[in-house]
Amino acid sequence: MASRGIVYLDHAGTTPMDPQVLEAMLPYFSKSYGNPSSLHAVGQEARYTLDEARDRVAAVLNCRSREIVFTGSGTEADNGAVYGVATALQETGNHIVTSSVEHHAVLHTCQHLETTGFDVTYLPVDAYGMVQPEAVYEAITDRTTLVTIMYANNEIGTINPISEISQMVRQRAAELHRTIAFHTDAVQAAGFLDLDVARLGVDLLSLSGHKIYGPKGTGVLFIRRGTPILPLILGGGQERERRSGTENIPGIVGFSVALQAANERRDETTAHCMALRDRIIDHITENIPGSRLNGHPTERMPNNVNFSFQGVEGEPILLGLDMAGIAASSGSACSSGSLEPSHVLLALGQSAELARGSLRLTLGKDNTGDEIDYLLQKLTALVEQLRQLPSMAAP
């Protein structure tokens, strides 16, 4: 088990910081404390460190260093992409295309823009939660300025065909002779999937540090050169006037080191997590009646398992697992305090009752086979026990 005897299976919610990331950050809390906007030697040392970190990130994304903007979170990166492009291009159009299963960082931004005169098309998904490229093509109109589709779903792990979607966006934009930017929320994809923005064909891409064994409060927004965008945060003009505020040098260093390390071990981590993931899926499917796997059976994140259990709500499952020393989730950590059924599962066509009975298990690089054996033993018994308690069963 992990430290304090906890089996941690909520890596989509957050990850523990990698020791090498912490080690890289420590000097910038004390000895190297300069402001990179200052012209003196102390400030220029910080500027050099900032440039090095930007180069690390750009190398992973296969882009220019100048196309990297450091943010305070993945949420800010999503907000900045959606709001920034929409407002920059509002004189040419007021229509946004997204999906019904996006993270709330995208959905709530779109909903806010609707109150200011924008129109948003929320595309439906198939039974696995996947967005079809043809549906994106058909949704684009002569008023569309932005398409934003997530790379991998944070709840059910379904992976969208981003490169195919980007081709559709470019084709439709050429037919309409207009600028249409394509953004993807890749927060959950980092460390497992290819982040090469040239191969993906995206104009904007969002990342978060604490999903890749880096520090919380850090993120990145890739903005392809020439993409029209207005800043979300105004002030001192940092980050080439795309995100004002004195740069968080310790956090930026930590993010860049974490991303580089996650990318270098990507194949190893993917194989490790996929083997454990498939063990969990096979066991639950074979040994817990009334269980339903949510998300695509093959085009899914290597570390994601999401099941709904008929007749049992998710909350007592989580509490029972927690009492057994197992940390899991019912979906997005950002909305885990809500008693409402998952908007993602509802979009898949599930009933509200079944959607309340979901369990998300997300694996990490340090999980072991023994931990999975312990989980499966406890979970199988727990679901059976809960189904025998009428007061605990789902209506």
CSV table of N, CA, C and O in Angstrom, one decimal, residues 294-379:
chain,number,residue,atom,x,y,z
A,294,ASN,N,-18.6,2.2,-18.0
A,294,ASN,CA,-18.8,3.4,-18.7
A,294,ASN,C,-17.6,3.9,-19.5
A,294,ASN,O,-16.5,3.8,-19.0
A,295,GLY,N,-17.9,4.4,-20.7
A,295,GLY,CA,-16.8,4.8,-21.5
A,295,GLY,C,-16.5,3.7,-22.6
A,295,GLY,O,-17.0,2.6,-22.6
A,296,HIS,N,-15.6,4.1,-23.5
A,296,HIS,CA,-15.2,3.2,-24.6
A,296,HIS,C,-14.5,2.0,-24.1
A,296,HIS,O,-13.6,2.1,-23.3
A,297,PRO,N,-14.8,0.8,-24.6
A,297,PRO,CA,-14.1,-0.4,-24.1
A,297,PRO,C,-12.6,-0.5,-24.5
A,297,PRO,O,-11.8,-1.1,-23.8
A,298,THR,N,-12.2,0.2,-25.6
A,298,THR,CA,-10.8,0.1,-26.0
A,298,THR,C,-10.2,1.5,-26.2
A,298,THR,O,-9.0,1.7,-25.7
A,299,GLU,N,-10.9,2.5,-26.7
A,299,GLU,CA,-10.4,3.8,-26.9
A,299,GLU,C,-10.6,4.6,-25.6
A,299,GLU,O,-11.4,5.6,-25.5
A,300,ARG,N,-9.9,4.2,-24.5
A,300,ARG,CA,-10.1,4.8,-23.2
A,300,ARG,C,-8.7,5.0,-22.6
A,300,ARG,O,-7.7,4.3,-23.0
A,301,MET,N,-8.6,5.9,-21.6
A,301,MET,CA,-7.4,6.1,-21.0
A,301,MET,C,-6.9,4.9,-20.3
A,301,MET,O,-7.6,4.1,-19.7
A,302,PRO,N,-5.5,4.6,-20.4
A,302,PRO,CA,-5.0,3.4,-19.9
A,302,PRO,C,-5.2,3.2,-18.4
A,302,PRO,O,-5.1,2.1,-17.8
A,303,ASN,N,-5.4,4.3,-17.7
A,303,ASN,CA,-5.5,4.3,-16.2
A,303,ASN,C,-7.0,4.4,-15.7
A,303,ASN,O,-7.2,4.5,-14.5
A,304,ASN,N,-8.0,4.5,-16.6
A,304,ASN,CA,-9.3,4.8,-16.2
A,304,ASN,C,-10.2,3.6,-16.1
A,304,ASN,O,-10.3,2.8,-17.1
A,305,VAL,N,-10.9,3.4,-15.0
A,305,VAL,CA,-12.0,2.5,-14.8
A,305,VAL,C,-13.2,3.2,-14.3
A,305,VAL,O,-13.1,3.9,-13.3
A,306,ASN,N,-14.4,3.1,-14.9
A,306,ASN,CA,-15.6,3.8,-14.5
A,306,ASN,C,-16.8,2.8,-14.6
A,306,ASN,O,-17.1,2.4,-15.7
A,307,PHE,N,-17.4,2.4,-13.5
A,307,PHE,CA,-18.5,1.5,-13.5
A,307,PHE,C,-19.7,2.1,-12.8
A,307,PHE,O,-19.5,2.9,-11.9
A,308,SER,N,-20.9,1.8,-13.3
A,308,SER,CA,-22.1,2.0,-12.6
A,308,SER,C,-22.6,0.7,-12.1
A,308,SER,O,-22.5,-0.3,-12.8
A,309,PHE,N,-23.2,0.7,-10.9
A,309,PHE,CA,-23.7,-0.5,-10.3
A,309,PHE,C,-25.2,-0.3,-10.0
A,309,PHE,O,-25.7,0.6,-9.3
A,310,GLN,N,-26.0,-1.2,-10.6
A,310,GLN,CA,-27.5,-1.1,-10.4
A,310,GLN,C,-27.8,-1.4,-9.0
A,310,GLN,O,-27.3,-2.3,-8.3
A,311,GLY,N,-28.7,-0.5,-8.5
A,311,GLY,CA,-29.2,-0.7,-7.1
A,311,GLY,C,-28.4,-0.2,-6.0
A,311,GLY,O,-28.7,-0.3,-4.8
A,312,VAL,N,-27.3,0.5,-6.3
A,312,VAL,CA,-26.4,1.1,-5.3
A,312,VAL,C,-26.0,2.5,-5.7
A,312,VAL,O,-25.6,2.7,-6.9
A,313,GLU,N,-26.0,3.4,-4.8
A,313,GLU,CA,-25.6,4.8,-5.1
A,313,GLU,C,-24.0,4.8,-4.9
A,313,GLU,O,-23.5,4.0,-4.2
A,314,GLY,N,-23.4,5.8,-5.6
A,314,GLY,CA,-22.0,5.9,-5.5
A,314,GLY,C,-21.4,6.3,-4.2
A,314,GLY,O,-20.4,5.9,-3.7
A,315,GLU,N,-22.2,7.2,-3.4
A,315,GLU,CA,-21.7,7.7,-2.2
A,315,GLU,C,-21.4,6.6,-1.1
A,315,GLU,O,-20.3,6.6,-0.6
A,316,PRO,N,-22.3,5.7,-0.9
A,316,PRO,CA,-22.0,4.7,0.1
A,316,PRO,C,-20.8,3.8,-0.4
A,316,PRO,O,-20.1,3.2,0.5
A,317,ILE,N,-20.7,3.6,-1.7
A,317,ILE,CA,-19.5,2.8,-2.2
A,317,ILE,C,-18.2,3.5,-1.8
A,317,ILE,O,-17.3,2.9,-1.3
A,318,LEU,N,-18.2,4.8,-2.1
A,318,LEU,CA,-17.0,5.6,-1.8
A,318,LEU,C,-16.7,5.6,-0.3
A,318,LEU,O,-15.5,5.5,0.1
A,319,LEU,N,-17.7,5.8,0.5
A,319,LEU,CA,-17.5,5.8,2.0
A,319,LEU,C,-17.0,4.4,2.5
A,319,LEU,O,-16.1,4.3,3.3
A,320,GLY,N,-17.6,3.3,1.9
A,320,GLY,CA,-17.1,2.0,2.3
A,320,GLY,C,-15.7,1.7,1.9
A,320,GLY,O,-14.9,1.2,2.7
A,321,LEU,N,-15.3,2.1,0.7
A,321,LEU,CA,-14.0,2.0,0.3
A,321,LEU,C,-13.0,2.8,1.1
A,321,LEU,O,-11.9,2.4,1.5
A,322,ASP,N,-13.4,4.0,1.4
A,322,ASP,CA,-12.6,4.9,2.2
A,322,ASP,C,-12.3,4.3,3.6
A,322,ASP,O,-11.2,4.4,4.2
A,323,MET,N,-13.4,3.7,4.2
A,323,MET,CA,-13.2,3.0,5.5
A,323,MET,C,-12.2,1.9,5.4
A,323,MET,O,-11.6,1.5,6.4
A,324,ALA,N,-12.1,1.3,4.2
A,324,ALA,CA,-11.2,0.2,4.0
A,324,ALA,C,-9.8,0.7,3.6
A,324,ALA,O,-8.9,-0.1,3.3
A,325,GLY,N,-9.6,2.0,3.5
A,325,GLY,CA,-8.3,2.6,3.2
A,325,GLY,C,-8.1,2.7,1.7
A,325,GLY,O,-6.9,2.7,1.2
A,326,ILE,N,-9.2,2.8,0.9
A,326,ILE,CA,-9.1,2.9,-0.5
A,326,ILE,C,-9.6,4.2,-1.0
A,326,ILE,O,-10.8,4.5,-0.7
A,327,ALA,N,-8.8,5.1,-1.6
A,327,ALA,CA,-9.3,6.4,-2.1
A,327,ALA,C,-9.7,6.3,-3.5
A,327,ALA,O,-9.0,5.9,-4.4
A,328,ALA,N,-11.0,6.6,-3.8
A,328,ALA,CA,-11.6,6.5,-5.1
A,328,ALA,C,-12.5,7.7,-5.3
A,328,ALA,O,-12.5,8.7,-4.5
A,329,SER,N,-13.2,7.7,-6.4
A,329,SER,CA,-14.0,8.9,-6.8
A,329,SER,C,-15.3,8.4,-7.4
A,329,SER,O,-15.4,7.3,-7.9
A,330,SER,N,-16.3,9.3,-7.5
A,330,SER,CA,-17.5,9.1,-8.2
A,330,SER,C,-17.5,9.8,-9.6
A,330,SER,O,-18.5,9.7,-10.3
A,331,GLY,N,-16.5,10.5,-9.9
A,331,GLY,CA,-16.4,11.2,-11.1
A,331,GLY,C,-15.4,12.4,-11.0
A,331,GLY,O,-14.3,12.2,-10.4
A,332,SER,N,-15.8,13.5,-11.5
A,332,SER,CA,-14.9,14.7,-11.5
A,332,SER,C,-14.7,15.2,-10.1
A,332,SER,O,-15.6,15.4,-9.3
A,333,ALA,N,-13.4,15.4,-9.7
A,333,ALA,CA,-13.1,15.9,-8.3
A,333,ALA,C,-13.7,17.2,-8.1
A,333,ALA,O,-14.0,17.6,-7.0
A,334,CYS,N,-13.8,18.0,-9.2
A,334,CYS,CA,-14.3,19.4,-9.0
A,334,CYS,C,-15.8,19.4,-8.7
A,334,CYS,O,-16.3,20.5,-8.3
A,335,SER,N,-16.5,18.3,-8.9
A,335,SER,CA,-17.9,18.3,-8.5
A,335,SER,C,-18.3,17.2,-7.6
A,335,SER,O,-19.5,16.8,-7.5
A,336,SER,N,-17.3,16.6,-7.0
A,336,SER,CA,-17.6,15.4,-6.1
A,336,SER,C,-18.4,15.7,-4.9
A,336,SER,O,-19.0,14.8,-4.3
A,337,GLY,N,-18.6,17.0,-4.6
A,337,GLY,CA,-19.4,17.3,-3.4
A,337,GLY,C,-20.9,17.4,-3.8
A,337,GLY,O,-21.7,17.6,-3.0
A,338,SER,N,-21.2,17.3,-5.1
A,338,SER,CA,-22.5,17.4,-5.6
A,338,SER,C,-23.3,16.1,-5.5
A,338,SER,O,-22.7,15.1,-5.8
A,339,LEU,N,-24.6,16.2,-5.2
A,339,LEU,CA,-25.4,15.0,-5.2
A,339,LEU,C,-26.1,14.7,-6.5
A,339,LEU,O,-26.8,13.8,-6.7
A,340,GLU,N,-25.9,15.7,-7.4
A,340,GLU,CA,-26.5,15.5,-8.8
A,340,GLU,C,-25.8,14.4,-9.5
A,340,GLU,O,-24.6,14.2,-9.4
A,341,PRO,N,-26.5,13.7,-10.4
A,341,PRO,CA,-25.9,12.7,-11.2
A,341,PRO,C,-24.9,13.3,-12.2
A,341,PRO,O,-25.1,14.5,-12.6
A,342,SER,N,-23.9,12.6,-12.6
A,342,SER,CA,-22.9,13.1,-13.5
A,342,SER,C,-23.5,13.5,-14.8
A,342,SER,O,-24.3,12.8,-15.5
A,343,HIS,N,-23.1,14.7,-15.3
A,343,HIS,CA,-23.6,15.2,-16.6
A,343,HIS,C,-23.0,14.3,-17.7
A,343,HIS,O,-23.7,14.2,-18.8
A,344,VAL,N,-21.9,13.7,-17.5
A,344,VAL,CA,-21.3,12.9,-18.5
A,344,VAL,C,-22.1,11.6,-18.7
A,344,VAL,O,-22.4,11.2,-19.8
A,345,LEU,N,-22.4,11.0,-17.6
A,345,LEU,CA,-23.2,9.7,-17.7
A,345,LEU,C,-24.6,10.0,-18.2
A,345,LEU,O,-25.1,9.1,-18.9
A,346,LEU,N,-25.2,11.1,-17.8
A,346,LEU,CA,-26.5,11.4,-18.4
A,346,LEU,C,-26.4,11.6,-19.9
A,346,LEU,O,-27.3,11.2,-20.6
A,347,ALA,N,-25.3,12.2,-20.4
A,347,ALA,CA,-25.1,12.4,-21.8
A,347,ALA,C,-25.0,11.1,-22.5
A,347,ALA,O,-25.2,11.0,-23.7
A,348,LEU,N,-24.5,10.0,-21.8
A,348,LEU,CA,-24.4,8.7,-22.4
A,348,LEU,C,-25.8,8.0,-22.5
A,348,LEU,O,-25.9,6.9,-23.0
A,349,GLY,N,-26.8,8.6,-21.9
A,349,GLY,CA,-28.1,8.0,-22.0
A,349,GLY,C,-28.5,7.2,-20.7
A,349,GLY,O,-29.6,6.6,-20.7
A,350,GLN,N,-27.7,7.3,-19.7
A,350,GLN,CA,-28.0,6.6,-18.5
A,350,GLN,C,-29.1,7.3,-17.7
A,350,GLN,O,-29.3,8.5,-17.8
A,351,SER,N,-29.9,6.5,-16.9
A,351,SER,CA,-30.9,7.1,-16.1
A,351,SER,C,-30.2,7.8,-14.9
A,351,SER,O,-29.0,7.6,-14.6
A,352,ALA,N,-30.9,8.8,-14.3
A,352,ALA,CA,-30.3,9.5,-13.2
A,352,ALA,C,-30.0,8.6,-12.0
A,352,ALA,O,-29.0,8.8,-11.4
A,353,GLU,N,-30.8,7.5,-11.8
A,353,GLU,CA,-30.5,6.6,-10.8
A,353,GLU,C,-29.2,5.8,-11.0
A,353,GLU,O,-28.4,5.7,-10.1
A,354,LEU,N,-29.1,5.3,-12.2
A,354,LEU,CA,-27.8,4.6,-12.5
A,354,LEU,C,-26.6,5.5,-12.5
A,354,LEU,O,-25.5,5.1,-12.0
A,355,ALA,N,-26.8,6.7,-13.0
A,355,ALA,CA,-25.7,7.7,-13.0
A,355,ALA,C,-25.2,8.0,-11.6
A,355,ALA,O,-24.0,8.4,-11.4
A,356,ARG,N,-26.1,7.9,-10.6
A,356,ARG,CA,-25.7,8.2,-9.2
A,356,ARG,C,-24.9,7.0,-8.6
A,356,ARG,O,-24.3,7.2,-7.6
A,357,GLY,N,-24.9,5.9,-9.3
A,357,GLY,CA,-24.2,4.7,-8.7
A,357,GLY,C,-22.9,4.5,-9.4
A,357,GLY,O,-22.4,3.3,-9.5
A,358,SER,N,-22.2,5.5,-9.8
A,358,SER,CA,-20.9,5.3,-10.5
A,358,SER,C,-19.7,5.3,-9.6
A,358,SER,O,-19.7,6.0,-8.5
A,359,LEU,N,-18.7,4.7,-10.0
A,359,LEU,CA,-17.4,4.6,-9.3
A,359,LEU,C,-16.3,4.8,-10.3
A,359,LEU,O,-16.2,4.1,-11.3
A,360,ARG,N,-15.4,5.8,-10.0
A,360,ARG,CA,-14.3,6.0,-10.9
A,360,ARG,C,-13.0,5.6,-10.2
A,360,ARG,O,-12.7,6.1,-9.0
A,361,LEU,N,-12.2,4.7,-10.8
A,361,LEU,CA,-10.9,4.3,-10.2
A,361,LEU,C,-9.9,4.7,-11.3
A,361,LEU,O,-10.0,4.3,-12.4
A,362,THR,N,-8.9,5.6,-10.9
A,362,THR,CA,-7.9,6.0,-11.8
A,362,THR,C,-6.5,5.7,-11.2
A,362,THR,O,-6.2,6.1,-10.1
A,363,LEU,N,-5.8,4.9,-12.0
A,363,LEU,CA,-4.5,4.3,-11.6
A,363,LEU,C,-3.3,5.3,-11.8
A,363,LEU,O,-3.4,6.2,-12.6
A,364,GLY,N,-2.2,5.0,-11.1
A,364,GLY,CA,-1.0,5.8,-11.2
A,364,GLY,C,0.2,4.8,-11.4
A,364,GLY,O,0.1,3.6,-11.2
A,365,LYS,N,1.3,5.5,-11.6
A,365,LYS,CA,2.5,4.7,-11.9
A,365,LYS,C,3.0,3.8,-10.7
A,365,LYS,O,3.8,2.9,-10.9
A,366,ASP,N,2.6,4.2,-9.5
A,366,ASP,CA,3.1,3.4,-8.3
A,366,ASP,C,2.1,2.4,-7.8
A,366,ASP,O,2.4,1.8,-6.8
A,367,ASN,N,0.9,2.3,-8.4
A,367,ASN,CA,0.0,1.3,-7.9
A,367,ASN,C,0.6,-0.1,-8.2
A,367,ASN,O,1.3,-0.3,-9.1
A,368,THR,N,0.2,-1.1,-7.3
A,368,THR,CA,0.7,-2.4,-7.4
A,368,THR,C,-0.4,-3.4,-7.6
A,368,THR,O,-1.6,-3.2,-7.4
A,369,GLY,N,0.0,-4.6,-8.0
A,369,GLY,CA,-0.9,-5.7,-8.2
A,369,GLY,C,-1.6,-6.1,-6.9
A,369,GLY,O,-2.8,-6.5,-6.8
A,370,ASP,N,-0.8,-6.1,-5.8
A,370,ASP,CA,-1.4,-6.4,-4.5
A,370,ASP,C,-2.5,-5.4,-4.1
A,370,ASP,O,-3.5,-5.8,-3.5
A,371,GLU,N,-2.3,-4.1,-4.4
A,371,GLU,CA,-3.3,-3.1,-4.1
A,371,GLU,C,-4.6,-3.4,-4.9
A,371,GLU,O,-5.7,-3.3,-4.3
A,372,ILE,N,-4.4,-3.9,-6.1
A,372,ILE,CA,-5.6,-4.2,-6.9
A,372,ILE,C,-6.3,-5.4,-6.4
A,372,ILE,O,-7.6,-5.4,-6.3
A,373,ASP,N,-5.6,-6.4,-6.0
A,373,ASP,CA,-6.2,-7.6,-5.3
A,373,ASP,C,-7.0,-7.1,-4.1
A,373,ASP,O,-8.1,-7.6,-3.9
A,374,TYR,N,-6.5,-6.3,-3.3
A,374,TYR,CA,-7.1,-5.8,-2.1
A,374,TYR,C,-8.4,-5.0,-2.5
A,374,TYR,O,-9.5,-5.2,-1.9
A,375,LEU,N,-8.3,-4.2,-3.5
A,375,LEU,CA,-9.4,-3.4,-3.9
A,375,LEU,C,-10.6,-4.3,-4.4
A,375,LEU,O,-11.7,-4.1,-3.9
A,376,LEU,N,-10.3,-5.3,-5.2
A,376,LEU,CA,-11.3,-6.1,-5.8
A,376,LEU,C,-12.0,-7.0,-4.7
A,376,LEU,O,-13.2,-7.2,-4.8
A,377,GLN,N,-11.2,-7.4,-3.7
A,377,GLN,CA,-11.8,-8.2,-2.6
A,377,GLN,C,-12.8,-7.3,-1.9
A,377,GLN,O,-13.9,-7.7,-1.6
A,378,LYS,N,-12.4,-6.1,-1.5
A,378,LYS,CA,-13.2,-5.2,-0.7
A,378,LYS,C,-14.4,-4.7,-1.5
A,378,LYS,O,-15.6,-4.6,-1.0
A,379,LEU,N,-14.2,-4.4,-2.8
A,379,LEU,CA,-15.3,-3.8,-3.6
A,379,LEU,C,-16.4,-4.9,-3.9
A,379,LEU,O,-17.6,-4.6,-3.8
